[in-house]
Coordinates of C-alpha atoms in Angstrom, one line a residue:
Chain A
M1 CA 12.2 -11.2 4.8
N2 CA 15.5 -12.9 4.1
A3 CA 14.8 -12.9 0.4
I4 CA 14.0 -9.2 0.5
S5 CA 17.1 -8.1 2.4
A6 CA 19.3 -10.2 0.1
L7 CA 17.7 -8.7 -2.9
L8 CA 18.0 -5.2 -1.5
R9 CA 21.7 -5.8 -0.8
R10 CA 22.2 -7.0 -4.3
E11 CA 20.3 -4.2 -6.0
L12 CA 22.1 -1.5 -3.9
T13 CA 25.5 -3.1 -4.6
L14 CA 24.8 -3.1 -8.3
A15 CA 23.6 0.5 -8.1
M16 CA 26.7 1.5 -6.3
R17 CA 28.8 0.0 -9.0
R18 CA 26.9 1.9 -11.7
R19 CA 26.6 5.2 -9.9
G20 CA 26.5 7.1 -13.2
D21 CA 23.0 5.8 -14.0
A22 CA 21.4 7.3 -10.9
L23 CA 23.4 10.5 -11.3
T24 CA 22.3 10.9 -14.9
A25 CA 18.6 10.9 -13.9
L26 CA 19.4 13.3 -11.0
F27 CA 21.1 15.8 -13.3
F28 CA 18.2 15.4 -15.8
F29 CA 15.9 16.5 -13.0
V30 CA 18.1 19.5 -12.2
I31 CA 18.4 20.5 -15.8
V32 CA 14.7 20.3 -16.6
A33 CA 13.8 22.4 -13.6
S34 CA 16.5 24.9 -14.5
L35 CA 15.2 25.2 -18.1
F36 CA 11.8 26.6 -17.0
P37 CA 13.0 30.0 -15.7
L38 CA 14.8 30.4 -19.0
G39 CA 11.6 29.6 -20.9
V40 CA 9.1 31.7 -18.9
G41 CA 11.3 34.5 -17.8
P42 CA 13.0 35.5 -14.5
D43 CA 10.0 37.1 -12.8
P44 CA 10.3 36.0 -9.1
K45 CA 6.6 36.2 -8.4
L46 CA 5.7 34.0 -11.4
L47 CA 8.5 31.5 -10.6
H48 CA 7.4 31.3 -7.0
L49 CA 3.9 30.4 -8.1
M50 CA 5.2 27.8 -10.6
G51 CA 7.9 26.4 -8.5
G52 CA 6.1 23.4 -6.9
G53 CA 4.6 22.3 -10.2
V54 CA 7.8 22.6 -12.2
V55 CA 9.8 20.6 -9.6
W56 CA 7.1 18.0 -9.6
V57 CA 6.9 17.7 -13.4
A58 CA 10.7 17.4 -13.5
A59 CA 10.7 14.8 -10.8
L60 CA 8.0 12.8 -12.7
L61 CA 10.0 12.9 -15.9
A62 CA 13.2 11.9 -14.1
A63 CA 11.4 9.0 -12.4
M64 CA 10.0 7.8 -15.7
L65 CA 13.4 8.0 -17.4
S66 CA 15.0 5.7 -14.7
L67 CA 12.3 3.1 -15.2
G68 CA 14.3 1.4 -17.9
R69 CA 16.8 0.3 -15.4
L70 CA 14.3 -1.5 -13.2
F71 CA 14.1 -4.8 -15.1
A72 CA 16.1 -4.4 -18.3
A73 CA 19.5 -5.5 -17.1
D74 CA 18.1 -8.5 -15.2
H75 CA 16.1 -9.4 -18.2
A76 CA 19.1 -9.2 -20.5
D77 CA 21.4 -11.5 -18.4
G78 CA 18.7 -14.0 -17.4
T79 CA 18.5 -13.0 -13.7
L80 CA 14.8 -12.2 -14.1
E81 CA 14.0 -15.7 -15.2
Q82 CA 15.9 -17.2 -12.3
L83 CA 14.0 -14.9 -9.9
I84 CA 10.7 -16.1 -11.4
L85 CA 11.8 -19.7 -10.8
T86 CA 12.6 -19.1 -7.1
P87 CA 10.0 -20.4 -4.6
T88 CA 9.6 -16.9 -3.2
S89 CA 6.4 -15.3 -4.3
P90 CA 7.0 -12.9 -7.2
V91 CA 5.0 -10.2 -5.4
V92 CA 7.6 -10.2 -2.6
W93 CA 10.7 -9.8 -4.7
I94 CA 9.0 -7.4 -7.0
A95 CA 8.2 -5.2 -4.1
G96 CA 11.8 -5.5 -3.0
K97 CA 13.1 -4.5 -6.4
I98 CA 10.8 -1.5 -6.6
L99 CA 11.9 -0.4 -3.1
A100 CA 15.5 -0.7 -4.2
H101 CA 14.8 1.3 -7.3
W102 CA 13.1 4.0 -5.3
L103 CA 16.0 4.2 -2.9
V104 CA 18.4 4.7 -5.8
S105 CA 16.3 6.9 -8.1
G106 CA 13.6 8.5 -5.9
V107 CA 15.4 9.4 -2.7
P108 CA 18.1 11.5 -4.5
L109 CA 15.3 13.5 -6.2
I110 CA 13.7 14.2 -2.8
L111 CA 17.1 15.4 -1.4
M112 CA 17.8 17.5 -4.4
A113 CA 14.3 19.1 -4.5
P114 CA 14.9 21.8 -1.8
V115 CA 17.9 23.1 -3.8
L116 CA 15.7 23.5 -6.9
G117 CA 12.9 24.9 -4.7
I118 CA 15.2 27.7 -3.5
Q119 CA 15.9 28.6 -7.1
F120 CA 12.2 29.2 -7.5
G121 CA 12.0 31.2 -4.3
L122 CA 10.0 28.8 -2.1
S123 CA 10.1 29.5 1.6
G124 CA 11.2 27.0 4.3
A125 CA 7.7 25.8 5.1
E126 CA 6.9 25.4 1.4
L127 CA 10.1 23.4 0.9
A128 CA 9.1 21.1 3.7
V129 CA 5.8 20.5 2.0
L130 CA 7.5 19.9 -1.3
M131 CA 9.8 17.3 0.3
W132 CA 6.9 15.6 2.1
S133 CA 4.9 15.4 -1.1
L134 CA 7.8 14.0 -3.0
L135 CA 8.4 11.5 -0.2
L136 CA 4.9 10.2 -0.5
G137 CA 4.7 10.6 -4.3
T138 CA 7.9 9.2 -5.7
P139 CA 7.4 5.7 -4.3
A140 CA 3.9 5.7 -6.0
L141 CA 5.6 6.8 -9.2
S142 CA 8.1 3.9 -9.0
L143 CA 5.3 1.4 -8.2
I144 CA 3.0 2.5 -11.1
G145 CA 5.9 2.9 -13.5
A146 CA 7.0 -0.7 -12.8
I147 CA 3.9 -2.0 -14.6
G148 CA 5.0 -0.1 -17.7
A149 CA 8.6 -1.2 -17.4
A150 CA 7.5 -4.8 -17.1
L151 CA 5.2 -4.7 -20.0
T152 CA 7.7 -3.1 -22.4
L153 CA 10.6 -5.4 -21.5
G154 CA 12.7 -6.1 -24.5
L155 CA 10.5 -4.2 -27.0
R156 CA 11.9 -2.0 -29.7
G157 CA 11.3 1.6 -28.8
G158 CA 10.5 0.6 -25.2
G159 CA 11.7 3.8 -23.7
V160 CA 9.2 6.0 -25.7
L161 CA 6.5 3.5 -25.3
V162 CA 6.8 3.4 -21.5
S163 CA 6.2 7.1 -21.4
L164 CA 3.0 6.8 -23.4
L165 CA 1.8 4.0 -21.1
V166 CA 2.9 5.5 -17.8
L167 CA 2.5 9.2 -18.0
P168 CA -1.3 9.2 -18.1
L169 CA -1.3 7.0 -15.1
Y170 CA 1.0 9.5 -13.3
V171 CA -1.6 12.3 -13.5
P172 CA -3.2 11.9 -10.1
V173 CA 0.1 11.8 -8.3
L174 CA 1.2 14.9 -10.1
I175 CA -2.0 16.7 -9.3
F176 CA -1.9 16.0 -5.6
G177 CA 1.9 16.4 -5.3
A178 CA 2.0 19.8 -7.0
G179 CA -1.4 20.7 -5.3
A180 CA 0.2 20.2 -1.9
V181 CA 2.9 22.7 -2.6
D182 CA 0.3 25.1 -4.2
G183 CA -1.8 24.7 -1.0
A184 CA 1.2 25.7 1.1
I185 CA 1.9 28.7 -1.1
S186 CA -1.7 30.0 -1.2
G187 CA -2.2 29.4 2.5
L188 CA -5.1 26.9 1.9
G189 CA -3.1 24.2 3.6
S190 CA -1.7 21.0 2.1
E191 CA -2.9 18.3 4.5
A192 CA -5.7 17.1 2.2
H193 CA -3.4 16.7 -0.7
L194 CA -0.8 14.9 1.3
S195 CA -3.5 12.6 2.7
L196 CA -4.7 11.8 -0.8
L197 CA -1.1 11.2 -1.9
G198 CA -0.7 8.8 1.0
G199 CA -3.9 7.1 -0.1
I200 CA -2.6 6.7 -3.6
L201 CA 0.7 5.3 -2.3
I202 CA -1.1 2.7 -0.1
L203 CA -3.4 1.7 -3.0
A204 CA -0.5 1.4 -5.4
F205 CA 1.6 -0.6 -2.9
M206 CA -1.3 -3.0 -2.5
L207 CA -2.2 -3.5 -6.1
T208 CA 0.8 -2.8 -8.4
P209 CA 3.1 -5.7 -7.3
W210 CA 0.4 -8.1 -8.5
A211 CA 0.0 -6.3 -11.8
V212 CA 3.8 -6.3 -12.3
A213 CA 4.0 -10.0 -11.5
A214 CA 1.4 -10.7 -14.2
A215 CA 3.1 -8.3 -16.6
L216 CA 6.5 -10.0 -16.1
R217 CA 5.0 -13.4 -16.7
I218 CA 3.5 -12.1 -20.0
S219 CA 6.8 -10.6 -21.1
I220 CA 9.0 -13.5 -20.2
E221 CA 7.1 -16.5 -21.4
Chain B
M1 CA -33.5 -27.8 -26.6
S2 CA -29.9 -28.2 -27.4
G3 CA -29.9 -25.4 -29.9
F4 CA -27.9 -22.4 -28.9
N5 CA -24.4 -22.9 -27.7
L6 CA -22.6 -19.8 -26.7
Y7 CA -19.3 -21.5 -26.6
K8 CA -19.6 -22.4 -30.3
Y9 CA -19.1 -18.7 -31.1
S10 CA -16.0 -18.3 -29.0
S11 CA -14.2 -20.0 -31.8
P12 CA -12.8 -17.4 -34.3
A13 CA -13.9 -19.6 -37.2
T14 CA -17.6 -19.6 -36.3
F15 CA -17.6 -16.1 -35.0
Y16 CA -16.2 -14.8 -38.3
V17 CA -19.3 -16.1 -40.0
L18 CA -21.7 -14.8 -37.3
A19 CA -20.0 -11.4 -37.4
G20 CA -20.4 -11.3 -41.2
R21 CA -24.1 -11.9 -40.8
L22 CA -24.6 -9.3 -38.1
I23 CA -22.6 -6.4 -39.5
P24 CA -25.1 -5.3 -42.2
W25 CA -27.9 -5.2 -39.5
F26 CA -25.8 -3.0 -37.2
Y27 CA -24.8 -0.7 -40.0
A28 CA -28.4 -0.4 -41.1
A29 CA -29.5 0.3 -37.5
A30 CA -26.8 2.9 -37.2
A31 CA -27.8 4.6 -40.5
L32 CA -31.6 4.6 -39.6
L33 CA -31.0 5.8 -36.0
G34 CA -28.5 8.3 -37.2
A35 CA -30.9 9.7 -39.8
A36 CA -33.7 9.9 -37.3
G37 CA -31.4 11.4 -34.7
L38 CA -30.0 14.0 -37.0
Y39 CA -33.5 14.9 -38.2
V40 CA -34.6 15.5 -34.6
S41 CA -31.4 17.4 -33.7
F42 CA -31.5 19.8 -36.6
F43 CA -35.1 20.2 -37.5
L44 CA -37.3 19.4 -34.5
A45 CA -35.1 20.5 -31.6
P46 CA -35.7 24.2 -30.8
T47 CA -32.9 26.8 -31.0
D48 CA -31.3 27.4 -27.6
F49 CA -32.0 30.9 -26.4
Q50 CA -28.6 31.3 -24.8
Q51 CA -26.3 29.5 -27.2
G52 CA -28.1 29.9 -30.5
E53 CA -27.6 27.3 -33.2
A54 CA -24.1 26.4 -32.1
Y55 CA -25.4 24.2 -29.3
R56 CA -26.6 21.6 -31.9
I57 CA -23.1 20.2 -32.0
I58 CA -23.8 18.5 -28.7
F59 CA -25.9 16.0 -30.6
I60 CA -22.7 14.7 -32.0
H61 CA -20.4 15.6 -29.1
V62 CA -22.3 14.1 -26.1
P63 CA -23.0 10.7 -27.8
A64 CA -19.3 10.5 -28.9
A65 CA -18.1 11.3 -25.4
W66 CA -20.5 8.7 -23.8
M67 CA -19.5 6.0 -26.2
S68 CA -15.8 6.8 -25.8
M69 CA -16.0 6.0 -22.1
F70 CA -18.3 3.1 -22.6
I71 CA -16.1 1.5 -25.2
Y72 CA -13.1 1.7 -22.9
L73 CA -15.1 -0.2 -20.3
A74 CA -16.2 -2.8 -22.9
M75 CA -12.6 -3.1 -24.0
A76 CA -11.4 -3.7 -20.5
G77 CA -14.3 -6.2 -20.1
W78 CA -13.1 -8.2 -23.1
A79 CA -9.6 -8.0 -21.9
A80 CA -10.6 -9.4 -18.5
L81 CA -12.5 -12.2 -20.1
G82 CA -9.5 -13.0 -22.2
L83 CA -7.1 -13.1 -19.3
A84 CA -9.5 -15.1 -17.2
F85 CA -10.6 -17.8 -19.7
N86 CA -7.7 -17.5 -22.1
T87 CA -10.0 -17.1 -25.1
R88 CA -8.4 -15.7 -28.2
L89 CA -11.5 -14.1 -29.5
S90 CA -11.9 -11.9 -26.4
F91 CA -8.4 -10.4 -27.0
M92 CA -9.3 -9.8 -30.6
M93 CA -12.5 -8.0 -29.6
A94 CA -10.5 -5.8 -27.3
S95 CA -8.0 -4.9 -30.0
A96 CA -10.9 -4.3 -32.5
L97 CA -12.7 -1.9 -30.1
A98 CA -9.7 0.3 -29.4
P99 CA -9.4 2.3 -32.6
T100 CA -13.2 3.0 -32.6
G101 CA -12.9 4.2 -29.0
A102 CA -9.9 6.4 -29.8
M103 CA -11.7 7.8 -32.8
L104 CA -14.8 8.7 -30.8
T105 CA -12.6 10.2 -28.0
F106 CA -11.0 12.4 -30.7
V107 CA -14.4 13.3 -32.1
S108 CA -15.7 14.4 -28.7
L109 CA -12.6 16.5 -28.1
W110 CA -12.8 18.1 -31.5
T111 CA -16.5 18.8 -31.4
G112 CA -16.0 20.1 -27.9
A113 CA -13.5 22.6 -29.1
L114 CA -15.8 23.6 -31.9
W115 CA -18.6 24.1 -29.4
G116 CA -16.4 25.8 -26.9
K117 CA -15.2 28.6 -29.2
P118 CA -18.6 30.2 -29.8
T119 CA -20.0 29.3 -26.3
W120 CA -17.1 29.8 -23.9
G121 CA -15.0 32.0 -26.2
A122 CA -12.1 29.5 -26.1
W123 CA -11.2 26.4 -28.1
W124 CA -9.9 24.7 -25.0
V125 CA -10.3 25.2 -21.2
W126 CA -8.8 23.0 -18.6
D127 CA -12.1 21.8 -17.4
A128 CA -12.3 18.5 -15.5
R129 CA -14.3 16.7 -18.2
L130 CA -12.1 18.0 -21.1
T131 CA -8.9 17.1 -19.3
S132 CA -10.0 13.6 -18.3
E133 CA -11.3 12.9 -21.8
L134 CA -7.9 14.0 -23.1
I135 CA -6.2 11.5 -20.7
L136 CA -8.7 8.8 -21.8
F137 CA -7.4 9.5 -25.4
F138 CA -3.8 9.0 -24.2
L139 CA -4.9 5.7 -22.5
Y140 CA -6.3 4.5 -25.9
L141 CA -3.2 5.5 -27.7
G142 CA -1.0 3.7 -25.1
F143 CA -3.0 0.5 -25.5
M144 CA -2.7 0.6 -29.3
A145 CA 1.0 1.6 -29.2
L146 CA 1.8 -1.3 -26.9
Q147 CA 0.0 -3.8 -29.0
A148 CA 1.6 -2.4 -32.2
A149 CA 5.1 -2.7 -30.6
I150 CA 4.8 -6.4 -29.8
D151 CA 5.3 -8.8 -32.7
D152 CA 4.2 -12.0 -30.9
P153 CA 0.4 -11.8 -31.1
R154 CA -0.1 -13.8 -27.9
R155 CA 2.1 -11.5 -25.9
A156 CA 0.6 -8.4 -27.5
D157 CA -2.9 -9.6 -26.6
R158 CA -2.1 -10.2 -23.0
A159 CA 0.1 -7.1 -22.5
G160 CA -2.6 -5.0 -24.0
A161 CA -5.3 -6.6 -21.8
L162 CA -3.2 -5.9 -18.7
I163 CA -2.7 -2.3 -19.5
A164 CA -6.4 -1.9 -20.3
L165 CA -7.3 -3.3 -16.9
V166 CA -4.8 -1.1 -15.2
G167 CA -6.3 1.9 -17.1
V168 CA -9.8 1.0 -16.0
V169 CA -8.8 1.0 -12.4
N170 CA -7.2 4.3 -12.9
V171 CA -9.9 6.1 -14.8
P172 CA -12.1 6.9 -11.7
I173 CA -9.0 8.1 -9.8
I174 CA -7.9 10.2 -12.7
Y175 CA -11.4 11.7 -13.1
F176 CA -11.8 12.7 -9.5
S177 CA -8.2 14.0 -9.2
V178 CA -8.7 16.2 -12.2
K179 CA -12.1 17.3 -10.9
W180 CA -10.7 18.4 -7.5
W181 CA -7.7 19.9 -9.2
N182 CA -10.0 22.0 -11.4
T183 CA -12.2 23.2 -8.5
L184 CA -9.2 24.1 -6.4
H185 CA -7.6 26.1 -9.2
Q186 CA -10.8 28.0 -10.1
G187 CA -9.3 28.4 -13.5
A188 CA -12.3 27.7 -15.8
S189 CA -15.4 28.7 -14.0
V190 CA -17.6 27.7 -16.9
S191 CA -19.3 24.4 -16.2
L192 CA -21.8 22.2 -17.9
N193 CA -23.4 21.6 -14.5
T194 CA -25.0 25.0 -14.4
A195 CA -26.5 24.7 -17.9
P196 CA -30.3 25.1 -17.9
S197 CA -32.3 21.9 -17.9
M198 CA -32.8 20.4 -21.4
A199 CA -36.0 20.3 -23.4
A200 CA -37.4 16.8 -23.9
V201 CA -36.9 17.0 -27.6
M202 CA -33.2 17.7 -27.2
L203 CA -32.8 14.9 -24.8
A204 CA -34.6 12.5 -27.2
G205 CA -32.4 13.6 -30.1
M206 CA -29.3 13.0 -28.0
L207 CA -30.4 9.6 -26.9
V208 CA -31.3 8.5 -30.5
M209 CA -27.9 9.8 -31.6
A210 CA -26.2 7.9 -28.8
L211 CA -27.9 4.7 -29.9
A212 CA -26.8 5.4 -33.5
V213 CA -23.2 5.8 -32.4
W214 CA -23.5 2.6 -30.3
M215 CA -24.7 0.6 -33.3
Y216 CA -22.0 2.1 -35.5
A217 CA -19.4 1.2 -32.9
I218 CA -20.6 -2.4 -32.8
A219 CA -20.6 -2.7 -36.6
A220 CA -17.1 -1.1 -36.9
A221 CA -15.7 -3.3 -34.2
L222 CA -17.2 -6.5 -35.8
S223 CA -15.8 -5.5 -39.2
R224 CA -12.4 -4.9 -37.6
V225 CA -12.5 -8.2 -35.7
R226 CA -13.2 -10.1 -38.9
C227 CA -10.0 -8.6 -40.4
I228 CA -8.0 -9.5 -37.2
I229 CA -9.4 -13.1 -37.3
L230 CA -8.4 -13.5 -41.0
E231 CA -5.0 -12.0 -40.3
R232 CA -4.3 -14.2 -37.3
E233 CA -5.7 -17.4 -38.8
R234 CA -4.4 -16.9 -42.3
N235 CA -2.5 -20.1 -42.3
S236 CA -5.4 -22.3 -41.0
Q237 CA -7.4 -24.6 -43.1
W238 CA -10.8 -23.0 -42.7
V239 CA -9.6 -19.7 -44.1
A240 CA -8.1 -21.4 -47.1
Q241 CA -11.3 -23.4 -47.7
M242 CA -13.5 -20.3 -47.3
L243 CA -11.4 -18.3 -49.7
G244 CA -11.3 -21.2 -52.1
A245 CA -7.5 -21.0 -52.2
E246 CA -5.0 -23.7 -52.2
P247 CA -4.6 -25.1 -48.6
H248 CA -1.4 -24.3 -46.9
P249 CA 1.5 -26.3 -48.3
H250 CA 2.5 -27.6 -44.9
P251 CA -0.7 -28.0 -42.9
N252 CA 1.1 -30.0 -40.2
L253 CA 3.5 -27.4 -39.2
P254 CA 2.6 -25.6 -36.0
L255 CA 1.3 -22.3 -37.1
E256 CA 0.0 -19.4 -35.1
G257 CA -3.7 -19.8 -34.5
E258 CA -4.0 -23.5 -35.0
G259 CA -6.7 -25.6 -33.5
T260 CA -9.9 -24.1 -35.0
N261 CA -12.8 -26.3 -35.7
V262 CA -13.1 -26.7 -39.4
E263 CA -16.6 -28.1 -39.1
G264 CA -17.7 -24.7 -37.8
I265 CA -18.3 -23.4 -41.3

């Protein structure tokens, strides 16, 4: 527990000192979502139907873009090797790092999402479902993406490569996340989608830290 | 009887020879089964009363789709073997299977589009099977792109193996999520599930074709693994001896892929 809180403090301090990084991903999110009405036209009905999906796709891309920051800086200055050498199980500090990454990159997306949802004409209840789905979905995105980030550490073209590795794995999260909002819009209800999202999150939380630990060992050695 | 030793063939040097002996047999089996399967498909199988002659493309399409999924499983199996026992040959087999699997995935998507146009009236619908097959194609591409991006063969092997295993855990989740997404959206109401039951001749043709594709996949993977073995072991003595070339000028230097048993050939 001590190790995790120390690591969290360190990660958050570093993130506070490089606020620009998190803000860039956040503005990317806003810009991508704002481009869709320009592309498909300003029809409010159409935008209302598309809103949940568009915000979700934009959130997914923004989450993917910020994956590079997860391990790259620590890899470059040798911190990662020191972390691997510590007696703490890698699964523990990897979970801590992913949590910190989500706090910095995922939570701002959740807080910004209602603003974008209003642009697409979502109602209050629909906005609430959107936020719930993002609250359950973005940690899963961080967890799954961490595998890709760990495998592509230090590779040329790592950024493009990570998208090829990670985006297919994001498909279920996208389907249930956007599906929850769709369910709220169409009146079918969104509990089933949210439950499935929660299931994915639990599964990802149980399995991915082990996979990331294995991936880091492969990339570092 | 001390005869057959499985471990003997886990050495690339011995497996290279074994694969060379097996390849012609698998190609021959693929050709014979393919000829028989195509004969059944195009001459014996009756014309479908709903779909006309266009349905015959399923004799290519369905075997390709089956094998594309099966090869991903086989690839992940080799990857798991490699990670568990640290055998180089297993990783090489996984890498050798990937392009064949990707090719078959592409074939099944392509023939599916060709079949869909006359039957459904659209080249592409967002059907659960089509979508998950497309995602499978992306998974293959990701595996190959990751291995191609890593210069160190040891790291490439292990990183690829890990992503293959992660993919195999995800494939069922992806399949069911896409399926539920599709049924909730009610977009494409056409489904293969409602197709009338198949005539026995059609089923036979499809199974024979599936066997042909299977044999072809094995032959292609073995041919490719031989290339990979030669490439990885190019500096070792057995390759030099086999090719009748001058041995490596500095045989004592630590080279990649050292430690093969020269007696194996």
